[in-house]
Short mmCIF file of C-alpha atoms in Angstrom, two decimals:
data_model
loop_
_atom_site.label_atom_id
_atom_site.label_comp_id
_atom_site.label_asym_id
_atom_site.label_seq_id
_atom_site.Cartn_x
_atom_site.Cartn_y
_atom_site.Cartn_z
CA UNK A 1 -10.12 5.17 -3.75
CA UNK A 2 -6.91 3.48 -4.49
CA UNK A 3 -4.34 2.60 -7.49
CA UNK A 4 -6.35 -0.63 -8.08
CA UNK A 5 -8.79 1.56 -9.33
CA UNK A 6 -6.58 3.80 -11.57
CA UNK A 7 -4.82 3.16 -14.61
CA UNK A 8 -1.82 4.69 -15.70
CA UNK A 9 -0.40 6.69 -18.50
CA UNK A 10 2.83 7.80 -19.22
CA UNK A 11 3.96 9.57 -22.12
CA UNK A 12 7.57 9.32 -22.92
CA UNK A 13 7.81 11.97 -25.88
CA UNK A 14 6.44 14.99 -24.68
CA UNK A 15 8.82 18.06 -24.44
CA UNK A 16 11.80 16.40 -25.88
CA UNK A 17 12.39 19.03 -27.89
CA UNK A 18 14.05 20.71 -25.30
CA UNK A 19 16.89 18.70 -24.34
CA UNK A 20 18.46 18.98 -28.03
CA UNK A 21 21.10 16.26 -28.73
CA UNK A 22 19.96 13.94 -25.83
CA UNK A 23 17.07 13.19 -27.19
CA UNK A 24 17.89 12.85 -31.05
CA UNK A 25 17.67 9.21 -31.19
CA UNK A 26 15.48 8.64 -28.20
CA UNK A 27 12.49 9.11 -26.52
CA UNK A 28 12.41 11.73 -23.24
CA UNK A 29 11.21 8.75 -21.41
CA UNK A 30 14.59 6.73 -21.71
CA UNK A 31 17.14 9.69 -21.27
CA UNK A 32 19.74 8.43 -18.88
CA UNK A 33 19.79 9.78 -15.44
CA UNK A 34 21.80 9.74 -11.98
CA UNK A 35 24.34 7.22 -12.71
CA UNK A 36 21.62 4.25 -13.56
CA UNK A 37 18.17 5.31 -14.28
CA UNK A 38 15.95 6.45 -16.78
CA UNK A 39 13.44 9.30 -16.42
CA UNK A 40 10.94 7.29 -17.03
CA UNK A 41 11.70 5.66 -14.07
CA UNK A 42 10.49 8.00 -11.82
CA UNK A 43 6.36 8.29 -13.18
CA UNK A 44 6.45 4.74 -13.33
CA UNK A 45 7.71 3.78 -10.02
CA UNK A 46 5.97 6.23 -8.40
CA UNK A 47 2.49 4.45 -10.15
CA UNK A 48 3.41 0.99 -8.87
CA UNK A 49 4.29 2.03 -5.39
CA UNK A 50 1.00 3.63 -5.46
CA UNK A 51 -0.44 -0.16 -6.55
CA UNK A 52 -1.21 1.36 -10.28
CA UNK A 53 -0.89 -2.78 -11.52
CA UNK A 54 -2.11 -1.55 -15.33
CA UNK A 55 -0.07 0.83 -16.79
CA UNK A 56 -0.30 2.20 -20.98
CA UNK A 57 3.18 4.01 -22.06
CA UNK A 58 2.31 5.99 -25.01
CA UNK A 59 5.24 6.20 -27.58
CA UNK A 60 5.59 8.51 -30.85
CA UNK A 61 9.42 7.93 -32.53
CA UNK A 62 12.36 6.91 -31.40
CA UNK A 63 11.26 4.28 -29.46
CA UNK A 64 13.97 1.72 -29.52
CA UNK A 65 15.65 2.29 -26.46
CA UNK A 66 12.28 2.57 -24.46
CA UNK A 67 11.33 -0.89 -25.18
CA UNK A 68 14.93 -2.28 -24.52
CA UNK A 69 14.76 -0.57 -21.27
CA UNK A 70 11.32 -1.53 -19.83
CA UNK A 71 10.93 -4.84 -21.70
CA UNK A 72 8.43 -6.53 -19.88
CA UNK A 73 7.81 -4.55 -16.78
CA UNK A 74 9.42 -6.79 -14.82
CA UNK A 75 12.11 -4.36 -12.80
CA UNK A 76 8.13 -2.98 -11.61
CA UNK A 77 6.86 -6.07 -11.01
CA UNK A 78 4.55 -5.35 -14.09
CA UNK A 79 4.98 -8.73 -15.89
CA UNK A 80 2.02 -10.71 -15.00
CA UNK A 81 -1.27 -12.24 -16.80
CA UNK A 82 -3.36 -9.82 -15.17
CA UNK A 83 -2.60 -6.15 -16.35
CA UNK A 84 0.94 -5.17 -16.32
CA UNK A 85 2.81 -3.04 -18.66
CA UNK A 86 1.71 -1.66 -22.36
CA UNK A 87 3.40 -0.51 -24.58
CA UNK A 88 1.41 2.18 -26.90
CA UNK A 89 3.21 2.73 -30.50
CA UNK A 90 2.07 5.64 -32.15
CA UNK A 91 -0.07 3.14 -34.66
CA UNK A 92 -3.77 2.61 -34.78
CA UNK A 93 -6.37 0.59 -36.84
CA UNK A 94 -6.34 3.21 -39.42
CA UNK A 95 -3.26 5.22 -39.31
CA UNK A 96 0.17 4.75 -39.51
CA UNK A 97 1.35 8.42 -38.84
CA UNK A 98 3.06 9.58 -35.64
CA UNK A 99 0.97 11.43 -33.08
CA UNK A 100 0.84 15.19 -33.79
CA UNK A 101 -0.35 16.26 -30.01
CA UNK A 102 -1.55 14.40 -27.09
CA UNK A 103 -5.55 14.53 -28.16
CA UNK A 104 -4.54 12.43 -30.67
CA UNK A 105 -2.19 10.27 -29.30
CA UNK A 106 -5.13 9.54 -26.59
CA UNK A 107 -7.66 9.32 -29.07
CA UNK A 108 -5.19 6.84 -31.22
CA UNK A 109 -5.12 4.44 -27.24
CA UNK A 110 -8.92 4.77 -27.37
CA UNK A 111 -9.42 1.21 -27.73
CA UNK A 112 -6.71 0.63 -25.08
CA UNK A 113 -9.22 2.94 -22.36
CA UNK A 114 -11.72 0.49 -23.55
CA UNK A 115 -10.68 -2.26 -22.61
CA UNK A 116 -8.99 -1.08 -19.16
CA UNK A 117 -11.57 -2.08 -16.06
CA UNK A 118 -9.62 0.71 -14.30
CA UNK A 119 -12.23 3.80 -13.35
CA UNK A 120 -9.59 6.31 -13.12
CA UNK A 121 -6.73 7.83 -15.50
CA UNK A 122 -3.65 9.06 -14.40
CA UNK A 123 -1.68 10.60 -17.01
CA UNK A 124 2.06 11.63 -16.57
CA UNK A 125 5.22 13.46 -18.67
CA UNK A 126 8.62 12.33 -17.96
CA UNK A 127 10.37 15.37 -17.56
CA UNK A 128 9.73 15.88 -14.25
CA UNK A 129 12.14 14.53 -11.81
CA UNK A 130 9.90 13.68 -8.60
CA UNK A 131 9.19 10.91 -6.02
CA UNK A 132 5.52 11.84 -5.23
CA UNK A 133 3.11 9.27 -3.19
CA UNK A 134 0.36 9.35 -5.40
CA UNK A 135 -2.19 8.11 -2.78
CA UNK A 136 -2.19 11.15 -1.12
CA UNK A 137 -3.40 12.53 -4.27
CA UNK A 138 -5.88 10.21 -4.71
CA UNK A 139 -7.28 10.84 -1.49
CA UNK A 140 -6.97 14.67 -2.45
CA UNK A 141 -9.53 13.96 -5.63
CA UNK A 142 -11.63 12.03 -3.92
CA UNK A 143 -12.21 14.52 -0.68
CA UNK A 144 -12.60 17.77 -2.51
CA UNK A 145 -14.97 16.06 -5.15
CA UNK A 146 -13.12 17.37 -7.96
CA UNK A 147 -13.49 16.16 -11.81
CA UNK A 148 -10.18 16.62 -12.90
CA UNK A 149 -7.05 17.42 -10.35
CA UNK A 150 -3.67 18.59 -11.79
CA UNK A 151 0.09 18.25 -9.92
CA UNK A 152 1.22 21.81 -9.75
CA UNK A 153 4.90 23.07 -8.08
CA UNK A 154 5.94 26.65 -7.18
CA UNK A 155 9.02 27.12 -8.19
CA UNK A 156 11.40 28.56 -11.28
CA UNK A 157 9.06 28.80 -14.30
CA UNK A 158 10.35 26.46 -17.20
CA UNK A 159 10.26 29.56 -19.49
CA UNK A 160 12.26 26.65 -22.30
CA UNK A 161 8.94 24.49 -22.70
CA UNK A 162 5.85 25.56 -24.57
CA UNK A 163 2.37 25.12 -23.42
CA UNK A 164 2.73 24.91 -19.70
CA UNK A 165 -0.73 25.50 -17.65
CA UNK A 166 0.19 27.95 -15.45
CA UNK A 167 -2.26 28.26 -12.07
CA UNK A 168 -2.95 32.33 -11.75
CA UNK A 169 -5.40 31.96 -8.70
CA UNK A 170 -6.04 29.12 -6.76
CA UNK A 171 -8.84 29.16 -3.67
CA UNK A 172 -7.28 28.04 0.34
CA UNK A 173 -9.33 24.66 -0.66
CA UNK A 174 -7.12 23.93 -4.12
CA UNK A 175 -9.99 24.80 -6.34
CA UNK A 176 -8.44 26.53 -9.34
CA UNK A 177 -9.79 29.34 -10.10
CA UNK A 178 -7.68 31.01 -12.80
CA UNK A 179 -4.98 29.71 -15.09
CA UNK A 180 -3.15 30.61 -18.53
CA UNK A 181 -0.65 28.82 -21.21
CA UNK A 182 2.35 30.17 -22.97
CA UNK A 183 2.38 32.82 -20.28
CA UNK A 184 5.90 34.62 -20.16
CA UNK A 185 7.17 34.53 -16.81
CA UNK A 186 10.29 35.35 -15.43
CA UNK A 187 10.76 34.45 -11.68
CA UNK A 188 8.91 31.99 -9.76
CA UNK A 189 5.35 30.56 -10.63
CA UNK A 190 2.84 28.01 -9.38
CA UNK A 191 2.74 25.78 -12.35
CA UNK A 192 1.31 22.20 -13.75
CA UNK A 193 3.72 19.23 -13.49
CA UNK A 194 1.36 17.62 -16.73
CA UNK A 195 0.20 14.85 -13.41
CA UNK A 196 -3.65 14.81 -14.32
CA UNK A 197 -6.05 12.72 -12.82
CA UNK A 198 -9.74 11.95 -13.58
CA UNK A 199 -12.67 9.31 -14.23
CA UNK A 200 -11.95 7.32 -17.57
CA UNK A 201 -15.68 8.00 -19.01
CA UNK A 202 -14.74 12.46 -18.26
CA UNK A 203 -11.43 11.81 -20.41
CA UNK A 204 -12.95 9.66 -23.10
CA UNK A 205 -16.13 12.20 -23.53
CA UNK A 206 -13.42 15.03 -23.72
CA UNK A 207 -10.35 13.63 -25.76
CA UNK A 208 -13.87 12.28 -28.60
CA UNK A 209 -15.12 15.59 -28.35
CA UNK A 210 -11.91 17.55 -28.63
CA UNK A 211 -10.69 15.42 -31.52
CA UNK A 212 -13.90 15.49 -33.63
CA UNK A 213 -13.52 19.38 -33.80
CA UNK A 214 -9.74 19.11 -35.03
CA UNK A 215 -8.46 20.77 -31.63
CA UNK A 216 -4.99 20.04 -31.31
CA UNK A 217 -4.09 21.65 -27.53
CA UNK A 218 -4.76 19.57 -24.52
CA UNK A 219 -4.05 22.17 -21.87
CA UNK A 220 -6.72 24.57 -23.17
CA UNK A 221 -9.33 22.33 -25.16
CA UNK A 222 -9.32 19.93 -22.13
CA UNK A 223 -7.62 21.36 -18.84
CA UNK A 224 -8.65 25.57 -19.25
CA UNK A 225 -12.18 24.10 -20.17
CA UNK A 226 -12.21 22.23 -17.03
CA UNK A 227 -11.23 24.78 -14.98
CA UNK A 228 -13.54 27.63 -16.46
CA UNK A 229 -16.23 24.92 -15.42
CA UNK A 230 -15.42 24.97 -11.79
CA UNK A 231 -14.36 21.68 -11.44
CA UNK A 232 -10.59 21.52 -11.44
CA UNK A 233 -7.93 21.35 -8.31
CA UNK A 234 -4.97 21.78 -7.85
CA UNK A 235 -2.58 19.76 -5.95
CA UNK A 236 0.22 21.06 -4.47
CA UNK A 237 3.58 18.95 -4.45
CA UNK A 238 6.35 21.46 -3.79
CA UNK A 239 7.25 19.88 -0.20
CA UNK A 240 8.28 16.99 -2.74
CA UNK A 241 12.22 17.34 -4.48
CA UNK A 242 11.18 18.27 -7.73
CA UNK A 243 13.34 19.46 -10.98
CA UNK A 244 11.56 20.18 -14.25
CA UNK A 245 13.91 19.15 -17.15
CA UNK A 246 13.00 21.81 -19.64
CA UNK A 247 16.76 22.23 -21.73
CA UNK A 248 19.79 20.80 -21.26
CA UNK A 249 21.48 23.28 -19.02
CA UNK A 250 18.23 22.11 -16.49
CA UNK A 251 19.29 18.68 -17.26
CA UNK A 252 22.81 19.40 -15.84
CA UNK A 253 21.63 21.47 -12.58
CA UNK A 254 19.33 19.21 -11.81
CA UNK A 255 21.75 16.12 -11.92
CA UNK A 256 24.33 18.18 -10.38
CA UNK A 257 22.07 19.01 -7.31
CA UNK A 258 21.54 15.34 -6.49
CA UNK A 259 25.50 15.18 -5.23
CA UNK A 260 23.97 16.72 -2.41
CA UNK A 261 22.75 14.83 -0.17
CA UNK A 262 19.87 16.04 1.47
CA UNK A 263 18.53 16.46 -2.30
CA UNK A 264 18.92 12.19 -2.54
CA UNK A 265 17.13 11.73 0.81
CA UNK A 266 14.53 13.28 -0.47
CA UNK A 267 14.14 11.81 -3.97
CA UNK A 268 15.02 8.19 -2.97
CA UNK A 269 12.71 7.51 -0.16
CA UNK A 270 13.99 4.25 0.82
CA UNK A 271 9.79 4.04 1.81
CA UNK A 272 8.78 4.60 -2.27
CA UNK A 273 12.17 3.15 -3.84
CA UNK A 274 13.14 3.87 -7.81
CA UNK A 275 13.08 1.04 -9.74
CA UNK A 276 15.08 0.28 -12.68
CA UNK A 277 16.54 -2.11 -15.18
CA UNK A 278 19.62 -3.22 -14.03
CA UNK A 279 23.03 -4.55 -16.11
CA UNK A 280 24.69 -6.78 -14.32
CA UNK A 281 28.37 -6.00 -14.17
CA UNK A 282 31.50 -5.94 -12.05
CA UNK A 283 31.95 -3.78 -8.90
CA UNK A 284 34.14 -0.62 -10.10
CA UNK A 285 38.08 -0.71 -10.01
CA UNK A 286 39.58 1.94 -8.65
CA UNK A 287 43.24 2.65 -9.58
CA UNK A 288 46.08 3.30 -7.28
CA UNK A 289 46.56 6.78 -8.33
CA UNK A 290 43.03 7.11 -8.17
CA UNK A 291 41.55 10.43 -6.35
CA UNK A 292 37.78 10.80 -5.72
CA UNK A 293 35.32 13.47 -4.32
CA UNK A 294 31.86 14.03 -4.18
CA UNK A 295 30.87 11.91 -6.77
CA UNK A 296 27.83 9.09 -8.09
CA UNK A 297 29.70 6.50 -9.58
CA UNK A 298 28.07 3.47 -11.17
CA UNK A 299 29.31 -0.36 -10.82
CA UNK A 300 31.29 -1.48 -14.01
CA UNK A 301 33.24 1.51 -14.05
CA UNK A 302 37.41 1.96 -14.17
CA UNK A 303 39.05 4.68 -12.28
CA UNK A 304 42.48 5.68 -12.62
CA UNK A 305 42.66 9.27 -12.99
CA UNK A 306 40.80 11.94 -10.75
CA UNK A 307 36.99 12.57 -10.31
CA UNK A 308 35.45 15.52 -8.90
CA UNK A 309 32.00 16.43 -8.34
CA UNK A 310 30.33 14.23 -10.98
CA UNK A 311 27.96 11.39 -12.07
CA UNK A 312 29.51 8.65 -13.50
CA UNK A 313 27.28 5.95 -15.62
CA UNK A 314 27.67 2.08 -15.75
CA UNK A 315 31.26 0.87 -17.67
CA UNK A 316 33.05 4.24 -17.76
CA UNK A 317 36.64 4.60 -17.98
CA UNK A 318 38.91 7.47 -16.67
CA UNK A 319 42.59 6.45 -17.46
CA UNK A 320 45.41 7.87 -15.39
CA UNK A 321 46.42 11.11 -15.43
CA UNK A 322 43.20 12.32 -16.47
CA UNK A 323 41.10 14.82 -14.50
CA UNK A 324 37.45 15.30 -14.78
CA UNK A 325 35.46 17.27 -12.88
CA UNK A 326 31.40 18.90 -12.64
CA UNK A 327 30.77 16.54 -15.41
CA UNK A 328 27.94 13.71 -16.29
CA UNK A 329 29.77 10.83 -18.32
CA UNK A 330 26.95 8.11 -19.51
CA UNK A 331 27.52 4.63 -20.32
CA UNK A 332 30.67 3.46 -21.17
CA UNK A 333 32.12 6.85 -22.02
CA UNK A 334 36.23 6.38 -22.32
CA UNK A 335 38.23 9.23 -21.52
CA UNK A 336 41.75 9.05 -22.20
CA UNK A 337 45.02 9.25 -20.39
CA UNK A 338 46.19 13.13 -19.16
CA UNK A 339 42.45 14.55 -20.18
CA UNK A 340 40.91 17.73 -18.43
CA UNK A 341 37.48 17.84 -18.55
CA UNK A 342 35.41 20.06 -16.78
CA UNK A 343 31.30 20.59 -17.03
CA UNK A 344 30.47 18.32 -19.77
CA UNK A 345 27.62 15.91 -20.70
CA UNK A 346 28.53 12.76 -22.91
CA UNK A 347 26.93 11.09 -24.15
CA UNK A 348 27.15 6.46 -24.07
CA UNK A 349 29.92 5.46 -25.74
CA UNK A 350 31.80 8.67 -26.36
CA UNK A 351 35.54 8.47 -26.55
CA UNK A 352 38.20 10.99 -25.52
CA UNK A 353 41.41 10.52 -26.65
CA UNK A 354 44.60 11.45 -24.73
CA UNK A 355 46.00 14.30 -23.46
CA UNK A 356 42.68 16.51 -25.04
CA UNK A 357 41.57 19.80 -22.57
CA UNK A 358 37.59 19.80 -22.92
CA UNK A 359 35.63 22.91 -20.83
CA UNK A 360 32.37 24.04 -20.27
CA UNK A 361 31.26 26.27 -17.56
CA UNK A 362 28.70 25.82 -14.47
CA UNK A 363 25.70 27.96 -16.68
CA UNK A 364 26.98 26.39 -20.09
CA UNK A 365 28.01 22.75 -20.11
CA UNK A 366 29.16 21.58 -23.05
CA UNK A 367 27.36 18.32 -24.44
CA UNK A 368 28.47 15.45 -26.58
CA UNK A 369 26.48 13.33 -28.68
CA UNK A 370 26.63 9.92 -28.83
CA UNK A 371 29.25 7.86 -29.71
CA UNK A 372 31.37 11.27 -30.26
CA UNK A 373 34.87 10.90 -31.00
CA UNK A 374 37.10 13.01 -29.76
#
């Protein structure tokens, strides 16, 4: 088995509920990231360096930005005749509503499964921050003759997110043999990463059969009903970095954890490289005054003042005197002569005028929404 066989699904909506203001007038999927991505980078790259070459991004609202940022699929090497990129509005022959769950939104792409040659599905969120060499996994599926296999992590439970499959008991071979949804957990757990893989004809009978009866839950009309069958696995990818985005204070960590550097080595693998959409610009100018330490900082930028411990986005300006520090500044995010900021996420375009003292803390950043005026 390999990704010629598989086609891919991403969903760029799901869960963006959680991140609040960063995701009012866009899609999870095209949330900015570590100084020049998008999450959706991540699923997607992972899927083409695991030769996925067909791959269906399923959209609901807010959609704008998504299509700006992936166009054609070309950053991929996903704009070509045969296969290639898809973009899935949430429109279908006869409906013009918005998805109201993912049965739907899969049953809405039937005709899209259809007329895919691919045997396999793979279906991935974007709120999972991962590099994960998904031919391992489908070498995993394919040796322990499983119908359905699920991405799982043990680690901090994303007690912020609704409906997340959590795996109660799992055999030494992966086979799952108990697992819940909207469990409260406090602590560690060994829970789904929403990474699902199985045969196209298994999804299609399930997602027609689900729909029919008006079910509206994928994780237990689909996933609990595959497991009580004995016919699920589990597979494990905690040895990979991985940060669940489930709020915005998650958000923040998990950027903030990448400014460590054996946290980058391990999520850029130079062997299974992020891809992106880049914007050509200028290398960044650095003032004379200028004072720098520990810190991502984008091309296009001007520095004048002081940066500390934070990720700075494409075309960002920090004027002299000012002094930020633990702090995530998107695109082209101005911030003014003589400013102290400390643990803040702004927004693009968000201006801060001189001489004005902005302060989170560490457990309780303050955010900005874009184009914020300050």
């Amino acid at each position: 088995m390999n990704g010629k066989k598989v086609l891919g699904m991403i969903f760029a909506n799901i869960h963006e509920e959680a991140l609040g203001a960063l995701t009012d007038m866009r899609t999870m999927g095209s949330v900015p990231f570590c100084s020049r991505f998008r999450l959706i980078d991540f699923p997607l790259s992972n899927m083409v360096e695991s030769q996925i070459t067909k791959i269906g991004v399923v959209t609901n609202a807010n959609f704008n930005s998504l299509m700006d940022h992936v166009g054609t699929g070309k950053p991929w090497d996903l704009s070509r005749k045969t296969d290639g990129l898809y973009l899935l509005p949430p429109y279908s022959l006869n409906s013009t509503t918005m998805w109201g769950n993912r049965i739907d939104a899969i049953f809405g792409n039937m005709g899209f499964l259809d007329q895919s040659n691919q045997e396999y599905v793979l279906m991935s969120d974007c709120y999972n921050i991962m590099n994960l060499d998904y031919t391992k996994l489908f070498e995993a599926h394919e040796k322990s003759g499983a119908a359905v296999t699920i991405v799982g992590v043990k680690g901090a439970f994303p007690k912020n997110m609704s409906s997340v499959l959590v795996f109660d008991e799992v055999d030494e071979n992966g086979k799952i043999i108990d697992a819940s949804v909207d469990k409260t957990i406090d602590g560690e757990a060994f829970y789904s990463c929403n990474i699902i893989l199985m045969k196209k004809y298994l999804l299609q009978t399930l997602i027609t059969t689900a729909h029919s009866k008006n079910e509206v839950s994928f994780q237990r009309s689909i996933l609990l009903n595959c497991i009580k069958s004995g016919k699920a696995y589990a597979y494990d990818a905690t040895d990979c970095f991985v940060g669940t985005i489930d709020s915005p204070q998650s958000y923040y960590d998990i950027s903030m954890s990448l400014l460590e550097k054996e946290n980058r080595a391990k999520l850029f693998d130079p062997d299974r490289p992020i891809f992106t959409k880049e914007r050509d610009d200028m290398p960044t100018l650095y003032g004379t005054s200028a004072k720098i330490n520990n810190s991502l900082i984008a091309d296009g930028c001007q520095i004048k003042g002081e940066v500390e411990n934070c990720i700075i986005f494409k075309g960002v300006k920090v004027e002299e005197g000012a002094v930020v520090k633990n702090s995530i500044l998107m695109q082209d995010t101005v911030v003014g002569e003589n400013c102290k900021i400390n643990c803040i996420i702004a927004d693009k375009n968000v201006n801060i005028k001189s001489g004005v003292e902005l302060s989170g803390a560490p457990n309780f950043p303050v955010s900005l929404s874009k184009d914020t005026r300050i």
